[in-house]
PDB file of C-alpha atoms in Angstrom:
ATOM      1  CA  UNK B 279      20.459 -31.716 109.459  1.00 78.00           C
ATOM      2  CA  UNK B 280      21.357 -28.914 107.034  1.00 81.00           C
ATOM      3  CA  UNK B 281      19.937 -30.905 104.118  1.00 79.00           C
ATOM      4  CA  UNK B 282      16.593 -31.225 105.882  1.00 80.00           C
ATOM      5  CA  UNK B 283      16.433 -27.474 106.535  1.00 85.00           C
ATOM      6  CA  UNK B 284      17.270 -26.703 102.902  1.00 80.00           C
ATOM      7  CA  UNK B 285      14.663 -29.220 101.724  1.00 78.00           C
ATOM      8  CA  UNK B 286      12.007 -27.694 103.990  1.00 85.00           C
ATOM      9  CA  UNK B 287      12.803 -24.181 102.725  1.00 82.00           C
ATOM     10  CA  UNK B 288      12.619 -25.330  99.087  1.00 84.00           C
ATOM     11  CA  UNK B 289       9.278 -27.056  99.673  1.00 84.00           C
ATOM     12  CA  UNK B 290       7.892 -23.997 101.463  1.00 79.00           C
ATOM     13  CA  UNK B 291       8.947 -21.726  98.594  1.00 78.00           C
ATOM     14  CA  UNK B 292       7.398 -24.099  96.074  1.00 74.00           C
ATOM     15  CA  UNK B 293       4.107 -24.133  97.969  1.00 75.00           C
ATOM     16  CA  UNK B 294       4.116 -20.343  98.249  1.00 72.00           C
ATOM     17  CA  UNK B 295       4.826 -19.893  94.519  1.00 72.00           C
ATOM     18  CA  UNK B 296       2.102 -22.396  93.622  1.00 70.00           C
ATOM     19  CA  UNK B 297      -0.414 -20.577  95.820  1.00 68.00           C
ATOM     20  CA  UNK B 298       0.583 -17.222  94.279  1.00 67.00           C
ATOM     21  CA  UNK B 299       0.189 -18.597  90.740  1.00 66.00           C
ATOM     22  CA  UNK B 300      -3.216 -20.061  91.571  1.00 64.00           C
ATOM     23  CA  UNK B 301      -4.433 -16.784  93.053  1.00 62.00           C
ATOM     24  CA  UNK B 302      -3.484 -14.744  89.971  1.00 57.00           C
ATOM     25  CA  UNK B 303      -4.353 -17.316  87.296  1.00 48.00           C
ATOM     26  CA  UNK B 304      -8.133 -16.883  87.095  1.00 45.00           C
ATOM     27  CA  UNK B 305      -8.451 -13.136  86.409  1.00 45.00           C
ATOM     28  CA  UNK B 306      -9.205 -11.705  82.983  1.00 43.00           C
ATOM     29  CA  UNK B 307      -6.508  -9.721  81.150  1.00 43.00           C
ATOM     30  CA  UNK B 308      -8.539  -6.508  80.831  1.00 45.00           C
ATOM     31  CA  UNK B 309      -9.685  -5.888  84.386  1.00 44.00           C
ATOM     32  CA  UNK B 310      -9.362  -7.916  87.513  1.00 44.00           C
ATOM     33  CA  UNK B 311     -11.627  -7.816  90.510  1.00 46.00           C
ATOM     34  CA  UNK B 312     -11.262  -8.774  94.112  1.00 49.00           C
ATOM     35  CA  UNK B 313     -14.088  -9.869  96.348  1.00 46.00           C
ATOM     36  CA  UNK B 314     -13.978  -9.768 100.094  1.00 47.00           C
ATOM     37  CA  UNK B 315     -15.666 -12.181 102.437  1.00 46.00           C
ATOM     38  CA  UNK B 316     -17.403  -9.366 104.305  1.00 47.00           C
ATOM     39  CA  UNK B 317     -19.128  -7.888 101.238  1.00 46.00           C
ATOM     40  CA  UNK B 318     -20.287  -9.155  97.863  1.00 49.00           C
ATOM     41  CA  UNK B 319     -19.126  -6.100  95.890  1.00 47.00           C
ATOM     42  CA  UNK B 320     -15.974  -6.187  93.801  1.00 48.00           C
ATOM     43  CA  UNK B 321     -13.228  -3.611  93.815  1.00 45.00           C
ATOM     44  CA  UNK B 322     -11.349  -3.127  90.538  1.00 47.00           C
ATOM     45  CA  UNK B 323      -7.585  -3.071  90.854  1.00 54.00           C
ATOM     46  CA  UNK B 324      -6.055   0.008  89.269  1.00 52.00           C
ATOM     47  CA  UNK B 325      -2.537   1.252  89.037  1.00 51.00           C
ATOM     48  CA  UNK B 326      -1.614   4.277  91.086  1.00 56.00           C
ATOM     49  CA  UNK B 327       1.381   4.965  88.834  1.00 63.00           C
ATOM     50  CA  UNK B 328      -0.215   5.522  85.417  1.00 71.00           C
ATOM     51  CA  UNK B 329      -2.311   8.614  84.773  1.00 76.00           C
ATOM     52  CA  UNK B 330      -5.893   7.860  83.800  1.00 79.00           C
ATOM     53  CA  UNK B 331      -8.646   9.651  81.905  1.00 81.00           C
ATOM     54  CA  UNK B 332     -12.129  10.387  83.253  1.00 84.00           C
ATOM     55  CA  UNK B 333     -13.310   6.869  82.313  1.00 84.00           C
ATOM     56  CA  UNK B 334     -10.488   5.194  84.223  1.00 79.00           C
ATOM     57  CA  UNK B 335      -8.436   4.122  81.190  1.00 81.00           C
ATOM     58  CA  UNK B 336      -4.699   4.767  81.091  1.00 81.00           C
ATOM     59  CA  UNK B 337      -3.875   7.867  79.047  1.00 81.00           C
ATOM     60  CA  UNK B 338      -1.859   6.998  75.945  1.00 86.00           C
ATOM     61  CA  UNK B 339      -0.020   9.231  73.519  1.00 88.00           C
ATOM     62  CA  UNK B 340      -1.138   8.823  69.893  1.00 91.00           C
ATOM     63  CA  UNK B 341       1.892  10.853  68.803  1.00 93.00           C
ATOM     64  CA  UNK B 342       4.300   8.425  70.523  1.00 93.00           C
ATOM     65  CA  UNK B 343       2.512   5.447  68.943  1.00 94.00           C
ATOM     66  CA  UNK B 344       2.614   7.008  65.463  1.00 95.00           C
ATOM     67  CA  UNK B 345       6.273   7.914  65.909  1.00 94.00           C
ATOM     68  CA  UNK B 346       7.110   4.320  66.872  1.00 95.00           C
ATOM     69  CA  UNK B 347       5.265   2.938  63.855  1.00 96.00           C
ATOM     70  CA  UNK B 348       7.134   5.296  61.498  1.00 96.00           C
ATOM     71  CA  UNK B 349      10.526   4.540  63.123  1.00 95.00           C
ATOM     72  CA  UNK B 350      10.063   0.789  62.676  1.00 95.00           C
ATOM     73  CA  UNK B 351       8.957   1.068  59.047  1.00 96.00           C
ATOM     74  CA  UNK B 352       5.283   0.197  59.547  1.00 95.00           C
ATOM     75  CA  UNK B 353       3.444   3.550  59.522  1.00 94.00           C
ATOM     76  CA  UNK B 354       0.076   1.806  59.040  1.00 94.00           C
ATOM     77  CA  UNK B 355       0.707  -1.064  61.464  1.00 93.00           C
ATOM     78  CA  UNK B 356       1.626  -4.740  61.089  1.00 93.00           C
ATOM     79  CA  UNK B 357      -0.950  -7.447  60.460  1.00 94.00           C
ATOM     80  CA  UNK B 358      -1.020  -9.945  63.342  1.00 94.00           C
ATOM     81  CA  UNK B 359       1.013  -7.684  65.631  1.00 96.00           C
ATOM     82  CA  UNK B 360       0.229  -5.163  68.340  1.00 94.00           C
ATOM     83  CA  UNK B 361       2.326  -2.417  69.864  1.00 94.00           C
ATOM     84  CA  UNK B 362       3.416  -3.380  73.366  1.00 92.00           C
ATOM     85  CA  UNK B 363       5.092  -1.345  76.065  1.00 91.00           C
ATOM     86  CA  UNK B 364       8.264  -3.121  77.187  1.00 91.00           C
ATOM     87  CA  UNK B 365       7.857  -1.727  80.706  1.00 88.00           C
ATOM     88  CA  UNK B 366       4.072  -1.507  81.228  1.00 86.00           C
ATOM     89  CA  UNK B 367       2.533   1.904  81.831  1.00 85.00           C
ATOM     90  CA  UNK B 368       0.976   0.492  85.007  1.00 80.00           C
ATOM     91  CA  UNK B 369       4.469  -0.283  86.300  1.00 82.00           C
ATOM     92  CA  UNK B 370       5.767   3.206  85.606  1.00 83.00           C
ATOM     93  CA  UNK B 371       6.972   2.685  82.032  1.00 86.00           C
ATOM     94  CA  UNK B 372       7.172   5.648  79.677  1.00 88.00           C
ATOM     95  CA  UNK B 373       4.650   6.128  76.878  1.00 90.00           C
ATOM     96  CA  UNK B 374       7.480   6.755  74.414  1.00 92.00           C
ATOM     97  CA  UNK B 375       8.731   4.992  71.271  1.00 93.00           C
ATOM     98  CA  UNK B 376      11.845   3.841  73.150  1.00 94.00           C
ATOM     99  CA  UNK B 377       9.573   1.768  75.443  1.00 93.00           C
ATOM    100  CA  UNK B 378       7.550   0.148  72.628  1.00 95.00           C
ATOM    101  CA  UNK B 379       7.943  -3.055  70.637  1.00 95.00           C
ATOM    102  CA  UNK B 380       6.017  -5.073  68.050  1.00 95.00           C
ATOM    103  CA  UNK B 381       4.522  -8.217  69.568  1.00 95.00           C
ATOM    104  CA  UNK B 382       2.329 -10.952  68.118  1.00 95.00           C
ATOM    105  CA  UNK B 383      -1.221 -11.067  69.421  1.00 93.00           C
ATOM    106  CA  UNK B 384      -0.600 -14.428  71.132  1.00 93.00           C
ATOM    107  CA  UNK B 385       2.574 -13.180  72.849  1.00 92.00           C
ATOM    108  CA  UNK B 386       0.743 -10.035  73.969  1.00 90.00           C
ATOM    109  CA  UNK B 387      -1.992 -12.058  75.684  1.00 89.00           C
ATOM    110  CA  UNK B 388       0.589 -14.083  77.586  1.00 88.00           C
ATOM    111  CA  UNK B 389       2.562 -10.986  78.613  1.00 86.00           C
ATOM    112  CA  UNK B 390      -0.616  -9.188  79.720  1.00 83.00           C
ATOM    113  CA  UNK B 391      -1.304 -11.990  82.198  1.00 81.00           C
ATOM    114  CA  UNK B 392       2.098 -11.594  83.830  1.00 78.00           C
ATOM    115  CA  UNK B 393       1.912  -7.784  83.930  1.00 77.00           C
ATOM    116  CA  UNK B 394      -0.979  -7.878  86.384  1.00 70.00           C
ATOM    117  CA  UNK B 395       1.600  -8.287  89.144  1.00 63.00           C
ATOM    118  CA  UNK B 396       2.455  -4.593  89.177  1.00 69.00           C
ATOM    119  CA  UNK B 397      -1.130  -3.382  89.590  1.00 57.00           C
ATOM    120  CA  UNK B 398      -1.859  -1.819  92.927  1.00 52.00           C
ATOM    121  CA  UNK B 399      -5.066  -1.591  94.874  1.00 44.00           C
TER     122      UNK B 399
END
């Protein structure tokens, strides 16, 4: 009896995780939209944690970026790499050199897809 209950719980969790992955898998990495059945308009999802400029983009510190590049020995950048925030700004991460890392472009695209989970409506 206990085995059946455990099996049912595992199957239910698997189905829920699959449905969650399918729901989040088709959005673009730059901006995601949500459509409702009652209206045809889309509502962009934006973080309520990160501060934004007048155009809606997250404010970033050029001084922190430059400081990180100098600290790591690449003051002019690294070819094939981008600067990534370890804890995303949208999730409350600091825009400071201590929260930055070098990441290949391919790795950055993959990480950007998973970071959409902390965006809020």
